[in-house]
Short mmCIF file of C-alpha atoms in Angstrom, two decimals:
data_model
loop_
_atom_site.label_atom_id
_atom_site.label_comp_id
_atom_site.label_asym_id
_atom_site.label_seq_id
_atom_site.Cartn_x
_atom_site.Cartn_y
_atom_site.Cartn_z
CA MET A 1 16.89 26.91 6.93
CA ALA A 2 19.74 24.98 5.78
CA GLY A 3 18.80 22.76 8.56
CA LEU A 4 15.20 22.19 7.28
CA MET A 5 16.75 21.65 3.82
CA ALA A 6 18.97 19.00 5.31
CA MET A 7 16.23 17.40 7.08
CA SER A 8 13.93 17.09 3.96
CA VAL A 9 16.89 15.63 1.77
CA ALA A 10 17.59 13.22 4.31
CA THR A 11 14.04 11.53 5.01
CA ARG A 12 14.23 11.07 1.26
CA TYR A 13 17.75 9.45 0.99
CA ARG A 14 18.30 6.87 3.74
CA ALA A 15 21.09 4.31 3.38
CA PRO A 16 21.44 1.11 5.15
CA LEU A 17 24.65 0.63 7.19
CA LEU A 18 25.42 4.30 6.13
CA ALA A 19 22.57 5.95 8.15
CA PRO A 20 24.90 7.55 10.76
CA THR A 21 27.26 8.90 8.20
CA PHE A 22 24.58 9.91 5.38
CA TYR A 23 21.47 10.19 6.74
CA GLY A 24 22.34 10.93 10.29
CA SER A 25 25.22 13.56 9.49
CA LEU A 26 22.40 15.70 7.35
CA GLY A 27 19.97 15.65 10.52
CA LEU A 28 23.20 16.35 12.61
CA VAL A 29 23.69 19.77 10.60
CA ALA A 30 19.83 20.81 11.23
CA PHE A 31 20.45 20.38 14.76
CA VAL A 32 23.88 22.29 14.93
CA ASN A 33 22.13 24.97 12.79
CA LEU A 34 19.46 25.26 15.13
CA ALA A 35 22.15 25.27 18.33
CA VAL A 36 24.43 28.09 16.42
CA HIS A 37 21.57 30.29 15.45
CA ALA A 38 20.25 30.08 19.22
CA SER A 39 23.78 30.93 20.40
CA TYR A 40 23.94 34.20 18.19
CA ARG A 41 20.37 34.93 19.27
CA HIS A 42 21.64 35.20 23.00
CA THR A 43 19.12 32.69 23.73
CA ARG A 44 18.71 32.88 27.91
CA GLY A 45 17.52 30.76 30.56
CA PHE A 46 16.84 26.81 29.88
CA SER A 47 13.64 26.96 27.56
CA PHE A 48 15.60 26.35 24.19
CA TRP A 49 17.82 23.67 25.42
CA ASN A 50 15.20 21.93 27.30
CA ILE A 51 14.01 21.22 23.96
CA TRP A 52 16.96 20.91 21.90
CA VAL A 53 18.39 18.27 24.05
CA PRO A 54 15.44 15.82 24.45
CA SER A 55 14.98 16.19 20.56
CA PHE A 56 18.71 15.66 19.57
CA ALA A 57 18.65 12.53 21.83
CA LEU A 58 15.39 11.06 20.08
CA PHE A 59 16.95 12.01 17.12
CA LEU A 60 20.11 9.66 17.98
CA THR A 61 18.04 6.76 19.16
CA GLU A 62 15.97 6.75 15.90
CA GLN A 63 19.03 6.68 13.91
CA ILE A 64 20.42 3.67 15.89
CA ALA A 65 17.35 1.69 15.61
CA SER A 66 16.93 2.50 11.86
CA THR A 67 20.58 1.28 11.07
CA TRP A 68 19.90 -1.84 13.15
CA ARG A 69 16.65 -2.50 11.39
CA THR A 70 17.89 -1.99 7.80
CA ARG A 71 21.10 -3.76 8.71
CA ARG A 72 19.60 -7.17 8.84
CA GLY A 73 18.51 -7.31 5.14
CA ILE A 74 15.81 -9.67 3.81
CA LEU A 75 15.66 -12.48 1.55
CA ILE A 76 13.57 -12.65 -1.97
CA THR A 77 11.44 -15.92 -2.49
CA LYS A 78 9.71 -15.28 -5.65
CA ILE A 79 9.29 -12.72 -8.38
CA VAL A 80 5.97 -12.70 -10.30
CA GLN A 81 5.46 -10.29 -13.69
CA HIS A 82 1.95 -9.14 -13.78
CA PRO A 83 0.25 -7.36 -16.66
CA SER A 84 0.34 -3.55 -16.85
CA LYS A 85 4.25 -2.91 -15.99
CA ILE A 86 3.56 -4.66 -12.29
CA ILE A 87 5.88 -6.87 -10.67
CA GLU A 88 5.13 -8.41 -7.59
CA ILE A 89 8.13 -9.15 -5.01
CA GLN A 90 7.42 -11.81 -2.22
CA LEU A 91 9.96 -11.69 0.73
CA LYS A 92 10.67 -13.91 3.51
CA LYS A 93 8.51 -12.71 6.31
CA GLY A 94 10.72 -13.65 9.30
CA SER A 95 10.45 -12.13 12.60
CA TYR A 96 8.57 -9.34 10.91
CA ASN A 97 5.23 -8.37 12.79
CA VAL A 98 3.05 -6.72 10.08
CA LYS A 99 -0.40 -5.30 9.73
CA ALA A 100 -2.39 -4.75 6.95
CA GLY A 101 -2.24 -1.07 5.33
CA GLN A 102 1.41 -0.79 6.37
CA HIS A 103 4.14 0.37 4.26
CA ILE A 104 8.16 -0.44 4.05
CA MET A 105 10.81 1.76 3.29
CA LEU A 106 12.75 -0.54 0.40
CA CYS A 107 16.34 -0.08 -0.96
CA CYS A 108 17.92 -2.21 -3.46
CA PRO A 109 21.67 -1.68 -3.10
CA GLU A 110 22.61 -2.88 -6.54
CA VAL A 111 20.52 -0.14 -8.10
CA SER A 112 20.86 2.46 -5.49
CA THR A 113 22.81 2.37 -2.17
CA PHE A 114 21.26 5.44 -0.68
CA TYR A 115 17.65 5.71 -2.00
CA PHE A 116 14.94 4.29 -0.04
CA ARG A 117 11.36 3.91 -1.84
CA LYS A 118 8.01 3.82 0.07
CA LEU A 119 6.05 0.55 -1.01
CA ILE A 120 2.70 -0.33 0.42
CA LEU A 121 2.62 -3.95 1.58
CA THR A 122 -0.02 -6.10 -0.41
CA SER A 123 0.15 -9.33 1.96
CA ALA A 124 -2.07 -9.89 4.88
CA SER A 125 -0.72 -10.47 8.14
CA GLU A 126 -1.96 -14.15 8.05
CA GLU A 127 0.15 -14.86 5.24
CA ASP A 128 3.59 -16.42 5.75
CA TYR A 129 5.22 -14.05 3.70
CA LEU A 130 5.56 -10.22 2.71
CA SER A 131 4.65 -9.01 -0.65
CA ILE A 132 4.76 -5.75 -2.42
CA HIS A 133 3.81 -4.50 -6.06
CA ILE A 134 5.72 -2.30 -7.98
CA LEU A 135 4.49 -0.35 -11.09
CA CYS A 136 7.70 0.22 -13.35
CA ILE A 137 7.37 3.37 -14.85
CA ASP A 138 10.55 5.33 -13.54
CA HIS A 139 14.35 4.97 -13.45
CA PHE A 140 14.66 3.17 -10.18
CA THR A 141 11.50 0.78 -10.38
CA ILE A 142 12.67 -0.27 -13.86
CA GLU A 143 16.16 -0.79 -12.77
CA VAL A 144 15.08 -3.12 -9.96
CA ALA A 145 13.15 -5.05 -12.44
CA LYS A 146 16.04 -5.50 -14.37
CA THR A 147 18.41 -6.41 -11.48
CA LEU A 148 15.28 -8.91 -10.34
CA GLY A 149 15.76 -10.76 -13.75
CA CYS A 150 12.52 -9.20 -15.33
CA ASN A 151 12.10 -8.89 -19.22
CA ILE A 152 11.50 -4.95 -19.36
CA ASP A 153 10.58 -5.32 -23.18
CA GLU A 154 7.50 -7.81 -22.12
CA LEU A 155 6.06 -5.45 -19.58
CA ASP A 156 4.16 -3.92 -21.92
CA LEU A 157 3.04 -6.78 -23.82
CA ARG A 158 2.37 -9.32 -20.89
CA THR A 159 -1.46 -9.85 -20.79
CA MET A 160 -1.17 -12.95 -18.04
CA SER A 161 0.56 -13.09 -14.70
CA GLU A 162 3.31 -15.39 -14.56
CA VAL A 163 6.24 -16.55 -11.92
CA ILE A 164 9.73 -15.68 -13.74
CA ALA A 165 12.03 -16.88 -10.91
CA VAL A 166 12.12 -18.10 -7.21
CA ASP A 167 14.78 -18.63 -4.89
CA GLU A 168 17.12 -21.04 -5.64
CA ASP A 169 17.07 -22.60 -1.93
CA MET A 170 13.32 -22.93 -2.17
CA GLY A 171 12.41 -26.67 -1.53
CA ASN A 172 9.16 -26.72 -3.24
CA ALA A 173 9.20 -28.79 -6.44
CA GLU A 174 6.47 -27.16 -8.44
CA PHE A 175 8.47 -24.64 -10.09
CA ASP A 176 10.94 -25.28 -12.71
CA PRO A 177 14.48 -25.58 -12.17
CA VAL A 178 15.01 -23.26 -14.99
CA ILE A 179 13.95 -20.35 -12.85
CA ARG A 180 15.73 -21.04 -9.64
CA ARG A 181 18.20 -18.43 -9.27
CA GLN A 182 19.91 -16.36 -6.68
CA PHE A 183 18.42 -12.97 -5.91
CA PRO A 184 20.37 -10.07 -4.51
CA VAL A 185 19.52 -8.90 -0.81
CA LEU A 186 17.34 -6.02 -0.12
CA TYR A 187 16.92 -3.81 2.70
CA ILE A 188 14.06 -2.69 4.26
CA ASP A 189 13.01 -0.16 6.95
CA GLY A 190 9.78 -0.69 8.81
CA PRO A 191 6.91 -1.42 8.83
CA PHE A 192 4.95 1.65 9.48
CA GLY A 193 1.60 2.72 9.70
CA SER A 194 -1.70 0.76 10.16
CA ALA A 195 -4.45 2.02 8.22
CA ALA A 196 -6.49 -1.19 8.99
CA ALA A 197 -6.28 -0.92 12.82
CA GLU A 198 -9.70 1.11 13.16
CA ILE A 199 -11.58 -0.64 10.12
CA PHE A 200 -12.54 -3.72 12.64
CA ASN A 201 -14.35 -1.30 14.65
CA TYR A 202 -17.25 -1.11 12.79
CA GLU A 203 -19.74 -3.16 11.93
CA VAL A 204 -19.73 -1.95 8.35
CA VAL A 205 -17.26 -0.30 6.44
CA ILE A 206 -17.22 1.73 3.16
CA LEU A 207 -13.75 1.66 1.19
CA VAL A 208 -12.72 3.80 -1.83
CA GLY A 209 -9.90 3.15 -3.79
CA ALA A 210 -9.23 5.65 -6.89
CA GLY A 211 -6.95 4.62 -9.28
CA SER A 212 -3.58 3.38 -7.79
CA GLY A 213 -5.12 4.08 -4.38
CA ALA A 214 -6.74 0.63 -4.59
CA LEU A 215 -3.11 -0.64 -3.90
CA HIS A 216 -3.82 0.39 -0.52
CA PHE A 217 -6.49 -2.03 0.18
CA ALA A 218 -4.95 -5.21 -1.02
CA SER A 219 -3.73 -6.12 2.02
CA ILE A 220 -6.90 -4.94 3.81
CA LEU A 221 -9.28 -6.67 1.64
CA LYS A 222 -7.39 -9.94 2.55
CA ASP A 223 -7.20 -9.43 6.17
CA ILE A 224 -10.86 -8.67 6.01
CA TYR A 225 -11.49 -12.00 4.36
CA TYR A 226 -9.03 -14.02 6.78
CA ARG A 227 -10.82 -12.66 9.49
CA LEU A 228 -14.51 -12.99 8.77
CA SER A 229 -13.85 -16.33 7.56
CA SER A 230 -12.21 -17.51 10.70
CA PRO A 231 -14.92 -18.55 13.41
CA ARG A 232 -12.08 -18.11 16.33
CA THR A 233 -11.24 -14.45 15.24
CA GLU A 234 -13.55 -11.80 17.06
CA THR A 235 -14.43 -8.86 15.14
CA CYS A 236 -17.02 -6.01 14.96
CA LEU A 237 -16.90 -5.72 11.54
CA ARG A 238 -20.02 -7.73 9.23
CA LYS A 239 -19.85 -6.20 5.85
CA ALA A 240 -17.12 -4.44 3.74
CA TYR A 241 -18.08 -2.46 0.45
CA PHE A 242 -15.32 -1.89 -1.63
CA PHE A 243 -15.61 0.49 -4.51
CA TRP A 244 -12.64 0.94 -6.98
CA ILE A 245 -12.54 3.88 -9.47
CA CYS A 246 -10.21 3.53 -12.17
CA LYS A 247 -9.55 5.04 -15.70
CA ASP A 248 -9.35 1.96 -18.08
CA PHE A 249 -8.82 -1.79 -18.31
CA SER A 250 -5.08 -1.94 -18.67
CA SER A 251 -4.81 -0.32 -15.17
CA PHE A 252 -7.63 -2.43 -13.88
CA GLU A 253 -6.14 -5.93 -15.31
CA TRP A 254 -3.31 -6.50 -12.29
CA PHE A 255 -5.67 -5.83 -9.84
CA ARG A 256 -8.39 -7.92 -11.17
CA CYS A 257 -7.01 -11.27 -10.24
CA LEU A 258 -6.76 -10.53 -6.92
CA LEU A 259 -10.36 -9.25 -6.28
CA MET A 260 -11.75 -12.47 -8.45
CA ALA A 261 -9.59 -14.55 -6.13
CA LEU A 262 -11.09 -13.15 -2.75
CA GLU A 263 -14.90 -13.33 -4.73
CA VAL A 264 -14.32 -16.85 -5.31
CA GLN A 265 -13.23 -17.78 -1.59
CA ASP A 266 -15.83 -15.12 -0.04
CA ILE A 267 -18.58 -17.76 -0.17
CA ASP A 268 -20.47 -15.51 2.41
CA ARG A 269 -19.98 -12.70 0.82
CA HIS A 270 -18.70 -10.82 3.39
CA ILE A 271 -16.75 -8.20 0.54
CA GLU A 272 -18.82 -6.52 -1.55
CA MET A 273 -17.16 -5.20 -4.96
CA HIS A 274 -17.87 -2.53 -7.16
CA ILE A 275 -16.11 -1.24 -9.95
CA TYR A 276 -16.25 1.93 -11.67
CA MET A 277 -14.48 2.74 -15.16
CA THR A 278 -13.99 6.44 -16.10
CA GLY A 279 -12.07 6.41 -19.04
CA ARG A 280 -13.21 6.69 -22.73
CA ASN A 281 -14.77 4.40 -25.11
CA LEU A 282 -14.99 1.85 -22.50
CA MET A 283 -17.90 -0.09 -23.81
CA ALA A 284 -16.12 -0.63 -26.94
CA GLN A 285 -12.98 -2.36 -25.14
CA SER A 286 -15.12 -4.36 -22.95
CA ILE A 287 -16.77 -6.17 -25.58
CA ALA A 288 -13.16 -7.29 -27.13
CA TYR A 289 -11.78 -7.89 -23.64
CA GLN A 290 -14.48 -10.12 -22.67
CA HIS A 291 -13.48 -12.80 -25.64
CA GLN A 292 -10.07 -12.75 -24.30
CA SER A 293 -10.36 -13.21 -20.67
CA ASP A 294 -12.61 -14.26 -17.77
CA PHE A 295 -14.02 -10.92 -17.08
CA ASP A 296 -17.50 -12.01 -17.86
CA SER A 297 -17.57 -14.58 -15.24
CA TRP A 298 -17.26 -11.84 -12.30
CA SER A 299 -20.28 -11.16 -10.33
CA ALA A 300 -19.01 -7.95 -9.14
CA PRO A 301 -20.86 -5.06 -11.16
CA VAL A 302 -18.89 -2.54 -13.37
CA THR A 303 -20.14 0.59 -14.53
CA TYR A 304 -19.01 2.60 -17.06
CA ARG A 305 -19.10 6.10 -15.63
CA ARG A 306 -18.40 7.94 -12.08
CA PRO A 307 -20.06 6.82 -9.15
CA ASP A 308 -23.24 8.32 -7.89
CA TRP A 309 -22.55 8.76 -4.45
CA ASN A 310 -25.98 9.87 -3.50
CA ALA A 311 -27.88 6.83 -4.87
CA VAL A 312 -25.22 4.52 -2.92
CA PHE A 313 -25.34 6.13 0.19
CA MET A 314 -28.80 6.12 0.39
CA SER A 315 -28.81 2.45 -0.69
CA LEU A 316 -26.33 1.59 2.15
CA ARG A 317 -28.95 3.53 4.81
CA ARG A 318 -31.62 1.34 3.54
CA ILE A 319 -29.87 -1.68 3.90
CA HIS A 320 -28.24 -1.10 7.21
CA GLY A 321 -30.32 1.23 8.89
CA ALA A 322 -29.48 2.41 12.23
CA ARG A 323 -26.08 1.66 12.25
CA THR A 324 -22.72 3.20 12.33
CA SER A 325 -20.35 2.60 9.39
CA GLY A 326 -16.94 3.60 8.79
CA VAL A 327 -15.84 5.34 5.53
CA PHE A 328 -12.15 4.93 4.19
CA CYS A 329 -10.59 6.69 1.18
CA ALA A 330 -7.47 6.17 -0.97
CA GLY A 331 -7.55 8.75 -3.71
CA PRO A 332 -7.59 12.27 -4.86
CA SER A 333 -8.67 15.27 -2.32
CA GLY A 334 -11.82 16.04 -4.46
CA LEU A 335 -12.94 12.55 -4.31
CA GLN A 336 -12.35 12.79 -0.26
CA GLU A 337 -14.10 15.87 -0.20
CA ASP A 338 -17.06 14.65 -2.01
CA LEU A 339 -17.15 11.30 0.33
CA GLN A 340 -16.91 13.86 3.28
CA GLU A 341 -19.88 15.73 2.36
CA MET A 342 -21.79 12.33 1.51
CA CYS A 343 -21.07 11.36 5.23
CA TYR A 344 -22.32 14.36 6.97
CA THR A 345 -25.42 14.67 4.42
CA TYR A 346 -26.71 10.94 4.92
CA SER A 347 -25.75 10.61 9.03
CA GLN A 348 -29.46 11.04 9.82
CA GLY A 349 -31.26 9.63 12.86
CA GLY A 350 -29.58 6.32 13.87
CA CYS A 351 -27.67 5.88 10.78
CA LYS A 352 -24.16 7.55 10.86
CA PHE A 353 -21.20 7.08 8.59
CA MET A 354 -18.06 8.20 10.14
CA TRP A 355 -15.82 9.70 7.73
CA ARG A 356 -12.39 8.39 8.74
CA GLY A 357 -10.48 10.20 5.48
CA SER A 358 -7.33 8.98 4.13
CA GLN A 359 -5.30 7.41 6.98
CA PHE A 360 -2.32 5.64 4.83
#
């Protein structure tokens, strides 16, 4: 039990440069406990040690690799402050080989030496920088925002995105010298995972994001656009449907700019977007909202209720006929169960909806 507790703590708190002494030490405690337990149990033969020794060797290898990865550090190039308490951090890509849908573990030593936070990459693999969006709602994220020069008092009041700081060594003359500054060095581990790899194996994909789950699709939607817009890139994918279910306009605002930019660039309409607002008094909010933004210029349909998945899947089956479509979701378990049931219900004849679940 002590070993399992040590491992659970170790996976949450990981320190650059100190991994062998902190994270590695806690992991070492787990292996020592297992060995002591086996000794007192008078384990005979080689069965236990045949498992323990290779596992311990793999653990040490992972620690050495992790320490080497995090030791390099990464440079910040730009900080953008968005509405809805969102800050965007753009990082120098360097030699990092990233894919859409991946995540990184981020450490800001000036805030916490030992704490790594899992963050989704929102930049596409074709872009020459890495970007992450952080929702500033807890102690760690707020302190990171302060360290990077964000005005915390304006997080709730901001109505539009603004570049608030750029690296002082950037040669681009378009930025005001006043906002140039020297950023602290961040440490990252990763990137890990790749949710987007399987998306390009289908001719049609249905992407469903609920609330902040849409963040998982930020880089994926960009990657889809770049691949389908480039004649040199071979892919099976021909059409993508993106459904975003969110509560209200405040949670919708920061992501709207990205979707609108994609819509403007996507002339051939490879990506079709549908937005569902599920909060209260949204119709009254929308009247005032349209007067202060370009929301009404967006052609993507916005519906003020929960999705009627029966109607959605019937329409998709009628449009695409005998094709195999992949269904991906980032959201609560109840939504995933509904979508899984829809896939089984409407997979008839040559039309198939392949439930790929939440692979993020």
